[in-house]
Coordinates of C-alpha atoms and ligand atoms in Angstrom, one line a residue:
M1 CA 0.0 0.0 0.0
Q2 CA 1.1 3.6 -0.6
V3 CA 2.3 5.5 2.4
A4 CA 2.6 9.2 1.7
N5 CA 6.0 10.9 2.2
I6 CA 5.2 13.7 4.5
E7 CA 8.7 14.9 5.5
E8 CA 8.5 18.0 3.4
E9 CA 5.1 19.0 4.9
L10 CA 6.3 18.3 8.4
A11 CA 9.3 20.6 7.9
Y12 CA 6.8 23.4 8.1
I13 CA 6.3 22.5 11.8
E14 CA 9.8 24.0 12.5
K15 CA 9.0 27.1 10.5
V16 CA 5.7 27.8 12.3
K17 CA 7.3 27.0 15.6
Q18 CA 9.9 29.8 14.9
I19 CA 7.2 32.3 14.0
N20 CA 5.3 31.5 17.2
E21 CA 8.3 31.5 19.5
N22 CA 7.7 33.3 22.8
K23 CA 4.2 34.4 21.8
K24 CA 2.4 32.1 24.2
L25 CA -0.3 31.3 21.6
K26 CA -3.3 29.2 22.4
Y27 CA -5.4 26.8 20.3
Y28 CA -8.9 25.5 20.7
I29 CA -10.2 22.4 19.0
L30 CA -13.8 21.3 18.7
T31 CA -14.4 17.7 17.4
M32 CA -17.8 17.1 16.1
G33 CA -17.7 13.5 14.9
C34 CA -17.0 9.9 15.6
Q35 CA -14.0 8.2 17.2
L36 CA -12.1 8.4 13.9
N37 CA -12.5 12.2 14.0
E38 CA -11.4 12.3 17.6
N39 CA -8.3 10.3 16.6
D40 CA -7.6 12.9 13.8
S41 CA -8.1 15.7 16.4
E42 CA -5.4 14.1 18.5
K43 CA -3.1 14.3 15.5
I44 CA -4.0 17.9 14.9
A45 CA -3.3 18.6 18.6
G46 CA 0.0 16.8 18.3
M47 CA 1.1 19.0 15.4
L48 CA -0.1 22.2 16.9
E49 CA 1.7 21.6 20.2
K50 CA 4.9 21.1 18.3
M51 CA 4.3 24.5 16.7
N52 CA 4.3 26.3 20.1
Y53 CA 0.5 26.4 20.6
V54 CA -0.9 25.5 24.0
R55 CA -4.4 24.1 24.4
T56 CA -7.2 26.1 25.8
K57 CA -10.8 24.9 26.6
E58 CA -12.1 28.4 26.0
M59 CA -12.7 29.3 22.4
K60 CA -12.7 33.0 23.2
E61 CA -9.1 32.8 24.4
A62 CA -7.7 31.1 21.3
D63 CA -5.4 32.5 18.7
L64 CA -6.1 29.5 16.5
V65 CA -9.5 27.8 16.4
V66 CA -9.9 24.4 14.7
F67 CA -13.3 22.8 13.9
N68 CA -13.0 19.1 13.0
T69 CA -16.4 18.4 11.4
C70 CA -18.6 15.4 10.7
C71 CA -21.3 15.1 8.1
V72 CA -23.0 11.8 9.0
R73 CA -26.1 13.6 10.2
E74 CA -27.7 16.9 9.3
N75 CA -27.8 18.8 12.6
A76 CA -24.0 19.0 12.5
E77 CA -24.2 21.5 9.6
E78 CA -26.3 24.0 11.6
K79 CA -24.0 23.6 14.5
L80 CA -20.9 24.3 12.4
F81 CA -22.2 27.4 10.7
G82 CA -23.3 28.7 14.1
K83 CA -19.8 28.2 15.5
V84 CA -18.2 29.8 12.4
G85 CA -20.4 32.8 12.9
E86 CA -19.3 33.0 16.5
V87 CA -15.6 33.3 15.6
K88 CA -16.1 36.3 13.3
K89 CA -16.0 38.9 16.0
Q90 CA -13.1 37.2 17.7
K91 CA -11.2 37.3 14.4
E92 CA -11.8 41.0 14.0
E93 CA -10.8 41.8 17.6
K94 CA -7.6 39.7 17.9
G95 CA -6.8 38.2 14.5
T96 CA -7.7 34.6 15.5
I97 CA -6.9 32.1 12.7
L98 CA -9.8 29.8 11.9
A99 CA -9.2 26.4 10.4
I100 CA -11.9 23.9 9.5
G101 CA -11.3 20.3 8.6
G102 CA -12.9 16.9 8.6
C103 CA -15.6 15.0 6.6
M104 CA -17.9 18.0 5.9
M105 CA -15.1 19.8 4.1
Q106 CA -15.2 17.0 1.5
E107 CA -18.8 18.1 0.5
E108 CA -19.0 20.5 -2.4
H109 CA -22.2 22.3 -1.2
I110 CA -20.6 23.0 2.2
I111 CA -17.5 24.5 0.7
K112 CA -19.6 26.7 -1.6
K113 CA -21.6 27.9 1.4
L114 CA -18.5 28.7 3.4
K115 CA -16.9 30.6 0.5
Q116 CA -20.1 32.6 -0.1
S117 CA -21.2 33.3 3.4
Y118 CA -18.1 32.9 5.6
P119 CA -15.2 34.2 3.4
Y120 CA -13.1 35.0 6.5
V121 CA -12.3 31.3 7.2
D122 CA -8.5 31.0 6.8
I123 CA -7.9 27.3 6.3
I124 CA -10.0 24.5 5.0
F125 CA -8.6 21.0 5.0
G126 CA -10.0 17.6 4.1
T127 CA -9.8 14.2 5.7
H128 CA -6.7 13.3 3.8
T129 CA -4.8 16.6 4.1
L130 CA -4.3 16.7 7.9
H131 CA -0.5 16.5 7.3
K132 CA -0.6 19.7 5.3
L133 CA -1.9 21.7 8.2
P134 CA 1.6 23.0 9.2
C135 CA 2.2 24.3 5.7
D136 CA -1.3 25.8 5.5
L137 CA -0.8 27.5 8.8
Y138 CA 2.6 28.9 7.6
K139 CA 1.0 30.4 4.6
A140 CA -1.9 31.8 6.6
L141 CA 0.4 33.4 9.2
K142 CA 3.2 34.5 6.9
E143 CA 1.4 35.4 3.7
N144 CA -2.1 36.1 5.0
K145 CA -3.4 33.6 2.5
K146 CA -6.7 31.8 2.5
I147 CA -6.1 28.1 2.0
R148 CA -8.4 25.5 0.5
N149 CA -6.5 22.3 0.8
I150 CA -8.9 19.6 -0.1
L151 CA -7.5 16.6 -1.9
D152 CA -9.5 14.1 -3.8
I153 CA -10.8 11.4 -1.6
E154 CA -8.5 8.6 -2.8
G155 CA -5.7 9.9 -0.5
Q156 CA -2.8 7.8 0.7
I157 CA -2.1 6.5 4.1
I158 CA -0.4 9.0 6.3
E159 CA 2.1 7.7 8.9
G160 CA 4.3 9.6 11.3
L161 CA 2.2 12.5 12.4
P162 CA 2.9 13.7 16.0
I163 CA 0.0 13.0 18.3
T164 CA -1.3 14.4 21.6
R165 CA -3.7 11.9 23.2
D166 CA -6.6 12.9 25.2
D167 CA -6.4 10.1 27.7
K168 CA -3.5 8.4 29.6
T169 CA -4.9 4.8 29.9
R170 CA -7.1 4.4 26.8
A171 CA -6.0 5.0 23.2
S172 CA -7.5 4.7 19.8
V173 CA -5.6 3.4 16.9
T174 CA -6.9 3.8 13.3
I175 CA -6.3 0.7 11.4
M176 CA -8.0 1.6 8.1
N177 CA -9.6 4.6 6.4
G178 CA -12.5 4.9 4.1
C179 CA -15.4 2.6 3.2
N180 CA -16.5 0.6 0.2
N181 CA -19.9 -0.4 1.3
F182 CA -22.1 2.4 0.2
C183 CA -25.0 1.8 2.5
S184 CA -27.7 3.9 0.9
Y185 CA -28.2 6.4 3.8
C186 CA -24.5 7.0 4.4
I187 CA -22.3 9.9 3.2
V188 CA -19.0 8.4 4.5
P189 CA -17.9 6.6 1.3
Y190 CA -18.3 9.9 -0.6
V191 CA -16.2 11.9 1.9
R192 CA -13.7 9.4 3.3
G193 CA -13.1 7.6 0.0
R194 CA -12.2 4.0 -0.7
E195 CA -11.0 1.5 1.9
R196 CA -7.3 1.4 2.6
S197 CA -5.7 -0.4 5.4
R198 CA -2.6 0.6 7.3
N199 CA 0.4 -1.7 7.2
P200 CA 0.4 -4.3 10.0
K201 CA 3.9 -3.2 11.2
D202 CA 2.9 0.4 11.6
I203 CA -0.2 -0.5 13.7
L204 CA 1.7 -3.0 15.9
E205 CA 4.6 -0.7 16.5
E206 CA 2.2 2.1 17.4
I207 CA 0.5 -0.1 19.9
K208 CA 3.7 -1.4 21.4
D209 CA 4.8 2.1 21.9
L210 CA 1.5 3.0 23.6
A211 CA 2.0 0.0 25.9
K212 CA 5.5 1.3 26.8
Q213 CA 3.9 4.7 27.7
G214 CA 1.6 3.0 30.1
Y215 CA -1.6 2.7 28.0
K216 CA -3.8 -0.3 29.0
E217 CA -6.7 -0.2 26.6
I218 CA -6.7 0.0 22.9
T219 CA -9.6 0.6 20.5
L220 CA -9.0 -0.4 16.9
L221 CA -10.8 2.0 14.7
G222 CA -12.1 1.9 11.1
Q223 CA -15.3 2.3 9.2
N224 CA -15.4 -1.4 8.6
V225 CA -12.7 -3.0 10.8
N226 CA -13.4 -6.6 10.0
S227 CA -12.6 -6.1 6.4
Y228 CA -9.0 -5.0 7.3
L229 CA -6.6 -5.8 4.5
R230 CA -9.5 -7.3 2.4
V231 CA -9.3 -4.8 -0.4
E232 CA -5.5 -5.1 -0.5
K233 CA -5.8 -8.9 -1.0
E234 CA -8.6 -8.6 -3.5
K235 CA -6.7 -6.0 -5.6
Q236 CA -3.3 -7.6 -5.0
I237 CA -2.0 -4.3 -3.5
A238 CA 1.3 -5.2 -1.8
F239 CA 1.4 -5.1 2.0
E240 CA 4.0 -6.6 4.3
E241 CA 2.8 -9.3 6.6
Y242 CA 4.2 -8.7 10.1
E243 CA 4.1 -11.0 13.0
G244 CA 1.7 -13.2 11.1
V245 CA -0.8 -10.4 10.5
N246 CA -2.7 -10.6 7.2
S247 CA -6.3 -10.1 8.3
F248 CA -8.4 -8.6 11.1
A249 CA -8.5 -11.9 13.0
T250 CA -4.7 -12.2 12.9
L251 CA -4.4 -8.6 13.9
L252 CA -6.5 -9.2 17.0
R253 CA -4.3 -12.1 17.9
A254 CA -1.1 -10.1 17.5
V255 CA -2.4 -7.2 19.5
N256 CA -3.5 -9.6 22.2
K257 CA 0.2 -10.7 22.6
I258 CA 1.5 -7.2 23.3
E259 CA 2.7 -6.9 26.9
G260 CA 1.1 -4.2 29.0
I261 CA -2.1 -3.9 26.9
E262 CA -4.9 -5.3 29.0
R263 CA -8.0 -4.6 27.0
I264 CA -8.8 -4.5 23.3
R265 CA -11.9 -3.1 21.7
F266 CA -12.8 -2.4 18.1
V267 CA -15.4 -0.3 16.2
S268 CA -17.1 -0.8 13.9
P269 CA -17.4 -4.2 12.3
H270 CA -20.0 -4.9 9.6
P271 CA -22.2 -8.0 10.2
K272 CA -21.7 -9.2 6.6
D273 CA -18.0 -9.5 7.1
F274 CA -18.1 -11.2 10.5
T275 CA -16.2 -14.3 9.4
D276 CA -15.6 -17.4 11.7
D277 CA -11.9 -16.6 12.1
V278 CA -12.8 -13.3 13.7
I279 CA -15.2 -15.0 16.0
E280 CA -12.6 -17.6 17.0
A281 CA -10.0 -14.8 17.6
I282 CA -12.4 -13.0 19.9
K283 CA -13.1 -16.2 21.8
D284 CA -9.3 -17.1 22.1
C285 CA -7.9 -13.6 23.0
E286 CA -8.4 -13.0 26.6
K287 CA -7.8 -9.3 26.3
V288 CA -10.5 -8.7 23.6
C289 CA -13.6 -7.5 25.3
K290 CA -16.6 -9.7 24.9
L291 CA -18.7 -6.7 24.0
I292 CA -19.3 -6.6 20.3
H293 CA -20.6 -3.5 18.6
L294 CA -22.7 -5.0 15.8
P295 CA -24.5 -2.3 13.8
L296 CA -28.0 -3.5 12.9
Q297 CA -29.4 -0.3 11.3
A298 CA -32.9 -1.8 10.8
G299 CA -34.7 -5.0 11.7
S300 CA -36.7 -5.5 8.5
T301 CA -35.2 -7.5 5.7
K302 CA -36.9 -5.2 3.2
V303 CA -35.5 -2.1 4.7
L304 CA -32.0 -3.7 5.1
K305 CA -32.1 -4.5 1.3
E306 CA -33.0 -0.9 0.5
M307 CA -30.2 0.3 2.8
N308 CA -27.8 -2.0 0.9
R309 CA -26.7 -3.7 4.1
K310 CA -26.3 -7.1 2.4
Y311 CA -27.8 -9.2 5.3
T312 CA -31.3 -10.2 6.3
K313 CA -33.0 -10.0 9.7
E314 CA -32.5 -13.8 10.0
Q315 CA -28.9 -13.7 9.1
Y316 CA -28.2 -11.0 11.7
L317 CA -30.0 -13.0 14.4
S318 CA -28.2 -16.2 13.5
L319 CA -24.9 -14.4 13.6
V320 CA -25.7 -13.2 17.1
E321 CA -26.8 -16.8 18.0
K322 CA -23.5 -18.2 16.6
M323 CA -21.4 -15.7 18.6
K324 CA -23.4 -16.4 21.8
N325 CA -22.7 -20.1 21.3
R326 CA -19.1 -19.7 20.5
I327 CA -18.1 -16.9 22.9
P328 CA -19.0 -17.3 26.6
N329 CA -20.8 -14.3 28.1
V330 CA -20.6 -12.2 24.9
V331 CA -22.9 -9.2 24.8
F332 CA -23.7 -6.7 22.1
T333 CA -24.3 -3.0 21.4
T334 CA -25.7 -1.6 18.1
D335 CA -26.6 1.3 15.9
I336 CA -30.2 1.7 14.7
I337 CA -31.7 4.2 12.3
V338 CA -35.4 4.9 12.4
G339 CA -37.5 6.3 9.6
F340 CA -35.5 5.3 6.6
P341 CA -37.6 5.9 3.4
N342 CA -40.4 3.4 2.9
E343 CA -40.2 2.1 6.5
T344 CA -43.7 0.9 7.4
E345 CA -45.1 0.2 10.8
E346 CA -44.5 -3.5 10.2
D347 CA -40.9 -2.8 9.2
F348 CA -40.4 -0.8 12.4
E349 CA -41.9 -3.7 14.4
D350 CA -39.1 -5.9 13.0
T351 CA -36.6 -3.5 14.5
L352 CA -38.2 -3.7 17.9
D353 CA -38.4 -7.5 17.5
V354 CA -34.6 -7.7 17.0
V355 CA -34.0 -5.4 19.9
R356 CA -36.2 -7.6 22.2
K357 CA -34.4 -10.8 21.0
V358 CA -30.8 -9.6 21.2
K359 CA -31.1 -7.6 24.4
F360 CA -28.4 -5.1 23.6
E361 CA -26.3 -3.6 26.3
Q362 CA -26.6 -0.3 24.6
V363 CA -28.3 1.0 21.4
F364 CA -27.1 4.1 19.6
M365 CA -30.3 5.4 18.1
F366 CA -30.5 7.8 15.1
I367 CA -33.4 9.4 13.3
Y368 CA -32.8 9.0 9.5
S369 CA -31.3 12.2 8.1
R370 CA -31.2 12.8 4.3
R371 CA -27.7 13.3 3.0
V372 CA -27.2 15.0 -0.3
G373 CA -25.7 12.7 -2.9
T374 CA -26.8 9.4 -1.3
P375 CA -29.3 7.0 -2.8
G376 CA -31.5 7.3 0.3
D377 CA -31.9 11.0 -0.4
R378 CA -33.3 10.3 -3.8
M379 CA -35.8 7.7 -2.7
E380 CA -39.5 8.4 -2.7
N381 CA -41.7 7.9 0.4
Q382 CA -39.5 9.8 2.8
I383 CA -41.1 9.4 6.3
P384 CA -42.7 12.5 7.8
E385 CA -40.7 13.9 10.7
E386 CA -43.5 13.4 13.2
I387 CA -43.6 9.6 12.5
K388 CA -39.8 9.4 12.7
H389 CA -39.9 11.0 16.1
K390 CA -42.7 8.9 17.4
R391 CA -40.9 5.7 16.3
F392 CA -37.6 7.0 17.8
D393 CA -39.4 7.5 21.2
R394 CA -40.9 4.0 21.1
L395 CA -37.5 2.5 20.4
K396 CA -36.0 4.6 23.2
E397 CA -38.5 3.4 25.7
L398 CA -37.9 -0.2 24.8
V399 CA -34.1 0.2 25.0
E400 CA -34.2 2.0 28.3
S401 CA -36.4 -0.7 29.9
Q402 CA -34.0 -3.3 28.6
I403 CA -31.0 -1.5 30.0
E404 CA -32.6 -1.4 33.4
E405 CA -33.4 -5.1 33.1
N406 CA -29.9 -5.9 31.9
N407 CA -28.3 -3.9 34.7
Q408 CA -30.0 -6.2 37.3
K409 CA -27.9 -9.1 36.1
Y410 CA -24.7 -7.3 37.2
I411 CA -25.8 -6.9 40.8
G412 CA -23.8 -9.2 43.1
T413 CA -21.2 -10.1 40.4
T414 CA -17.6 -9.3 40.4
Q415 CA -16.4 -7.2 37.5
K416 CA -13.0 -6.2 36.1
V417 CA -13.0 -2.4 36.1
M418 CA -10.5 -0.1 34.4
V419 CA -10.3 2.9 36.7
E420 CA -10.5 6.0 34.5
G421 CA -10.7 9.0 36.9
I422 CA -12.7 11.0 39.3
S423 CA -16.5 10.9 38.9
K424 CA -17.8 14.0 37.2
N425 CA -20.9 14.1 39.4
N426 CA -19.2 13.3 42.7
P427 CA -15.6 14.3 43.4
N428 CA -15.3 11.9 46.2
M429 CA -16.0 8.9 44.0
L430 CA -13.9 7.2 41.2
T431 CA -15.3 6.0 37.9
G432 CA -14.3 3.2 35.5
R433 CA -15.7 0.8 33.0
T434 CA -16.3 -2.9 32.9
D435 CA -15.3 -5.1 29.9
S436 CA -18.8 -4.6 28.7
N437 CA -18.3 -0.8 28.8
K438 CA -20.7 -0.2 31.7
V439 CA -19.8 2.8 33.8
V440 CA -19.0 1.8 37.5
V441 CA -18.8 4.5 40.2
F442 CA -17.2 3.6 43.5
E443 CA -15.3 4.9 46.5
G444 CA -11.5 4.6 46.3
D445 CA -8.2 6.3 46.4
K446 CA -7.0 8.4 43.5
S447 CA -3.9 6.3 43.2
L448 CA -6.1 3.6 41.7
I449 CA -6.6 5.7 38.5
G450 CA -5.1 3.9 35.6
T451 CA -5.2 0.4 37.1
M452 CA -7.5 -2.5 36.6
Q453 CA -9.6 -3.5 39.7
E454 CA -12.0 -6.2 40.7
L455 CA -15.2 -4.7 42.1
E456 CA -18.4 -6.1 43.4
I457 CA -21.4 -4.5 41.9
I458 CA -23.8 -3.5 44.6
S459 CA -26.6 -1.5 42.8
E460 CA -27.7 -0.2 39.4
H461 CA -28.7 3.3 38.5
K462 CA -29.7 3.0 34.8
W463 CA -26.7 4.8 33.3
Y464 CA -24.2 3.5 35.8
L465 CA -23.5 0.8 38.3
K466 CA -22.2 1.3 41.8
G467 CA -19.3 -0.9 42.9
S468 CA -17.3 -1.6 46.0
G469 CA -13.9 -3.2 46.3
V470 CA -11.2 -4.5 48.4
W471 CA -8.1 -3.1 46.7
S472 CA -6.5 -6.1 45.1
Q473 CA -4.7 -4.6 42.2
I474 CA -4.9 -6.7 39.1
S475 CA -2.5 -4.6 37.1
S476 CA 0.2 -2.2 38.1
K477 CA 0.3 1.3 36.9
Ligands
5AD1 N1 -29.1 9.3 9.1 C1 -29.1 8.8 10.4 N2 -28.1 8.0 10.9 C2 -27.1 7.7 10.1 N3 -26.0 7.0 10.4 C3 -25.2 7.0 9.3 N4 -25.8 7.8 8.3 C4 -27.0 8.2 8.8 C5 -28.0 9.0 8.3 N5 -28.0 9.5 7.1 C6 -25.7 6.3 11.6 C7 -25.6 4.8 11.4 C8 -24.1 4.6 11.6 C9 -23.8 5.6 12.7 C10 -22.4 6.0 12.8 O1 -24.5 6.7 12.2 O2 -26.3 4.1 12.3 O3 -23.8 3.3 12.1
SF4_2 FE1 -21.5 4.2 6.1 FE2 -22.2 1.7 5.7 FE3 -19.6 2.4 5.3 FE4 -20.6 2.2 7.8 S1 -20.4 0.5 6.4 S2 -19.4 3.9 6.9 S3 -22.7 2.9 7.5 S4 -21.4 3.1 4.1

């Protein structure tokens, strides 16, 4: 696979660093999207900090404001334009530089609107031009230029960007970019381009390095993680096998061997690509959490076909059954869209039926949002907003009742909890997560942060569990 040579671009880091020397400049970054976007923001932060910017949480204080956008659902657009408007005054008063990146910047109609209505934006960069940010910034600072640096969507893999991670124990590692599935509601394949996987060696070296820094939990990220390296194999694009890694299943096994890493998660797999070797790897690898995020999207076979998901209701349910049989104590979370065009009451009942059968730990629920350029947007029989909202509320009610029911089964059990920090709602309590990603709040000393603990679950409170422990440290810090 082609890895871009970015040395030339990164040389601009030094140049900007010199311009900014002794100026005590601050940057503010707002991430609007998914975990992939969050991971990109960590790379943006990494580059900015090398260029003498210090992070601030207050947009008003910033000399450089970065918006990292998402375009999966419509409401993000309104939010972005509102935010861009907010920066105008700040620019006039203190010359703040405004840079906007991410998926939305790969959409033509958005760029047009920005040019027309918000000409003061300094830098626009796409999902594949992150590494050009230092050069763009140089030009904006030195030459007062407006930069539109959006590459076509077939970008190469970028390696070697500096990174400032948001967390000290949990880290995300992108293993592939893009998507080839073209689900008919989804804009992602149009803005993030075709699937390309990172080289096994680059991924494993990154995770080993994270382990050395003390990271305990790794989340492998991609739009379709379980087709890792599939396109490369199909198209005979050269990649170097490393430590036996030539597929997603072998990648899980290799990460599982890395000393210091205690938990492995991955998002998102596609049900159609959930091959037996992946199921076996999840079962065998003790560090891989037995919580699988398995996006359903809709329960009706008819809607699934129109969504271009390539599985039926029955295939989804039998995949869940197969995993439940093969992997002891496996549990699931999912994504569901309500109100896709043509969805009838009966179709919606199918969605509720799957939810009742699988008993998900968590359901991420979305109201269908029309995306310009996707087949879903061109379909007739769009569902009226009112019906969409009513269905959403019914689904929510079912999901919440199931969560409460599910939570009951934790009471009295002992759970392995990764201690993440001090509880936001009660500074005297600590918070962490179980393998199944449930939040557990408990009393304990701050020195436990960053360690894995065994806790007894004593009560459930819908969105979190309460735990109690005798401090037997499972892992050291
Ligand atoms: N409308 C609503 N939800 C969407 N998603 C993706 N595209 C849309 C859309 N147009 C949801 C899917 C996906 C999640 C990340 O966002 O459920 O899995
Ligand atoms: Fe979008 Fe479907 Fe690709 Fe996921 S698999 S990014 S929903 S097109």
